[in-house]
Coordinates of C-alpha atoms and ligand atoms in Angstrom, one line a residue:
M1 CA 0.0 0.0 0.0
L2 CA 1.3 3.4 -0.9
S3 CA 1.5 6.2 1.6
K4 CA -0.2 9.4 0.6
S5 CA 3.1 11.2 0.2
I6 CA 4.6 8.5 -2.0
E7 CA 1.4 8.4 -4.1
A8 CA 1.5 12.2 -4.5
A9 CA 5.2 12.0 -5.5
L10 CA 4.5 9.2 -8.1
N11 CA 1.6 11.2 -9.5
K12 CA 3.9 14.2 -9.9
Q13 CA 6.2 11.9 -11.9
I14 CA 3.3 10.7 -14.0
R15 CA 2.7 14.3 -15.0
I16 CA 6.4 14.9 -15.8
E17 CA 6.5 11.8 -18.0
A18 CA 3.3 13.0 -19.8
E19 CA 4.9 16.5 -20.2
S20 CA 8.0 14.8 -21.6
S21 CA 5.9 13.0 -24.1
Q22 CA 4.3 16.2 -25.2
A23 CA 7.7 18.1 -25.3
Y24 CA 9.1 15.4 -27.6
L25 CA 6.0 15.3 -29.7
A26 CA 6.4 19.1 -30.3
M27 CA 10.0 18.5 -31.3
A28 CA 9.0 15.8 -33.7
I29 CA 6.5 18.1 -35.3
W30 CA 8.9 21.0 -35.6
A31 CA 11.5 18.7 -37.2
E32 CA 8.9 17.2 -39.6
V33 CA 7.8 20.7 -40.7
K34 CA 11.5 21.6 -41.3
G35 CA 11.9 18.5 -43.5
L36 CA 14.1 16.7 -41.1
E37 CA 12.4 13.4 -41.4
G38 CA 15.0 11.2 -39.5
I39 CA 15.1 13.6 -36.6
S40 CA 11.4 13.8 -36.6
N41 CA 11.0 10.0 -36.5
F42 CA 13.5 9.8 -33.7
M43 CA 11.5 12.4 -31.7
Y44 CA 8.2 10.6 -32.4
D45 CA 9.7 7.4 -30.9
Q46 CA 11.0 9.4 -27.9
S47 CA 7.5 10.8 -27.4
D48 CA 6.0 7.2 -27.4
E49 CA 8.7 6.0 -25.0
E50 CA 7.8 8.7 -22.5
R51 CA 4.1 7.8 -22.8
A52 CA 5.2 4.2 -22.0
H53 CA 7.1 5.5 -18.9
M54 CA 4.0 7.3 -17.8
L55 CA 1.8 4.2 -18.2
K56 CA 4.3 2.1 -16.3
L57 CA 3.9 4.5 -13.4
V58 CA 0.1 4.6 -13.7
K59 CA -0.1 0.8 -13.5
F60 CA 2.3 0.7 -10.5
V61 CA 0.3 3.4 -8.6
N62 CA -3.0 1.6 -9.2
E63 CA -1.6 -1.9 -8.4
R64 CA -0.3 -0.6 -5.1
G65 CA -3.7 0.6 -3.9
G66 CA -3.3 4.2 -5.1
H67 CA -5.1 6.2 -7.7
A68 CA -3.1 7.5 -10.7
H69 CA -4.0 11.0 -11.8
V70 CA -4.3 12.5 -15.2
S71 CA -3.2 16.1 -14.7
E72 CA -3.3 19.2 -16.6
L73 CA -0.1 19.6 -18.5
T74 CA 2.2 22.6 -19.1
A75 CA 2.4 23.3 -22.8
P76 CA 5.9 22.6 -24.2
N77 CA 8.1 24.8 -26.5
V78 CA 6.8 24.3 -30.0
T79 CA 9.5 26.2 -31.9
F80 CA 13.3 26.1 -31.8
E81 CA 16.0 28.4 -33.0
S82 CA 17.8 25.5 -34.6
Y83 CA 18.0 21.7 -34.5
K84 CA 21.0 22.2 -32.3
S85 CA 19.1 24.2 -29.8
M86 CA 16.3 21.6 -29.9
F87 CA 18.8 18.8 -28.9
E88 CA 20.2 21.1 -26.2
K89 CA 16.7 21.3 -24.8
L90 CA 16.4 17.5 -25.0
L91 CA 19.5 17.1 -22.9
E92 CA 18.4 19.7 -20.4
H93 CA 15.0 18.1 -20.1
E94 CA 16.5 14.6 -19.5
I95 CA 18.7 16.0 -16.8
F96 CA 15.6 17.6 -15.2
V97 CA 13.8 14.2 -15.3
S98 CA 16.8 12.4 -13.8
E99 CA 16.8 14.9 -10.9
S100 CA 13.1 14.3 -10.4
I101 CA 13.6 10.5 -10.3
N102 CA 16.5 11.0 -7.8
D103 CA 14.2 12.9 -5.6
L104 CA 11.6 10.2 -5.8
V105 CA 14.2 7.5 -4.9
H106 CA 15.2 9.7 -1.9
I107 CA 11.5 9.9 -0.7
S108 CA 11.0 6.2 -1.1
L109 CA 14.0 5.6 1.1
Q110 CA 12.9 8.1 3.7
E111 CA 9.6 6.4 3.9
K112 CA 11.1 2.9 3.9
D113 CA 9.0 2.1 0.9
Y114 CA 11.3 -0.6 -0.6
A115 CA 8.8 -1.8 -3.2
T116 CA 8.7 1.6 -4.7
H117 CA 12.4 2.0 -4.3
N118 CA 12.9 -1.3 -6.2
F119 CA 10.4 -0.2 -8.9
L120 CA 12.2 3.1 -9.4
Q121 CA 15.5 1.4 -10.2
W122 CA 14.3 0.8 -13.7
Y123 CA 13.8 4.6 -14.1
V124 CA 17.3 5.3 -12.7
A125 CA 18.8 3.0 -15.3
E126 CA 16.7 4.4 -18.1
Q127 CA 17.7 7.9 -17.3
I128 CA 21.4 7.1 -17.4
E129 CA 20.9 5.7 -20.8
E130 CA 18.8 8.6 -22.1
E131 CA 21.1 11.2 -20.8
A132 CA 24.0 9.4 -22.4
T133 CA 22.2 9.2 -25.7
A134 CA 21.2 12.9 -25.6
R135 CA 24.9 13.8 -24.9
T136 CA 26.2 11.6 -27.7
I137 CA 23.7 13.2 -30.1
L138 CA 24.6 16.7 -29.1
D139 CA 28.3 16.0 -29.5
K140 CA 27.6 14.9 -33.1
V141 CA 25.4 18.0 -33.7
K142 CA 28.2 20.2 -32.5
M143 CA 30.7 18.4 -34.7
I144 CA 28.5 19.0 -37.8
G145 CA 28.2 22.7 -37.2
D146 CA 26.9 24.4 -40.3
D147 CA 27.9 21.6 -42.7
K148 CA 24.7 20.8 -44.7
G149 CA 26.2 17.4 -45.9
G150 CA 26.8 16.5 -42.3
L151 CA 23.2 17.4 -41.4
Y152 CA 21.9 15.3 -44.3
L153 CA 23.8 12.2 -43.0
F154 CA 22.9 12.9 -39.4
D155 CA 19.2 13.1 -40.3
R156 CA 19.5 9.9 -42.3
D157 CA 21.4 8.0 -39.6
I158 CA 20.0 9.3 -36.3
Q159 CA 17.7 6.3 -35.8
Q160 CA 20.9 4.1 -35.5
L161 CA 22.5 6.5 -33.1
T162 CA 22.6 4.8 -29.8
V163 CA 25.2 5.1 -27.2
S164 CA 27.1 2.0 -28.3
S165 CA 26.9 2.7 -32.0
A166 CA 27.5 6.4 -31.9
A167 CA 31.3 6.1 -32.1
E168 CA 31.2 4.2 -35.4
T169 CA 28.4 6.1 -37.3
P170 CA 29.8 6.5 -40.8
G171 CA 30.1 9.8 -42.4
I172 CA 29.6 11.9 -39.4
Ligands
OFO201 FE1 10.9 9.1 -19.1 O1 12.6 8.8 -19.8 FE2 13.8 10.2 -19.9 O2 12.7 11.5 -19.6

């Protein structure tokens, strides 16, 4: 059974995951309108992943005797100065989410809620991976600078850009 404070903290995280999904949806749309199809598809996938993270929390809260909330969401940025600034925002956002997960882990320990603590470890690992991916992508983007050919290849290959494959991406 969840305590009221843990339930409230998990519900706050549900909202953050939903806002993340919307933020990445807005990035996907922006990139699509700019003709950056690969980047756009990458962001649509990120948006779907964030929704899955939200649902995982929803199920956990309900299974543990709580009641998951669907909250009003803060509207995300819908335009970006450049694709570079969009990826900077992506990294900033992931760092913000990691901090929020860390706070949740802290609360779960304070309350001696070891079931929630155990559940949250999946999110801790996920955030490490997502921050690393965002940093890897941003490094590539910085390397490309204003090179149009580089952007073309980056847009073509971004779906394959994972942390482990990033070092060998051809042409970038
Ligand atoms: Fe929800 O995974 Fe990052 O933000």
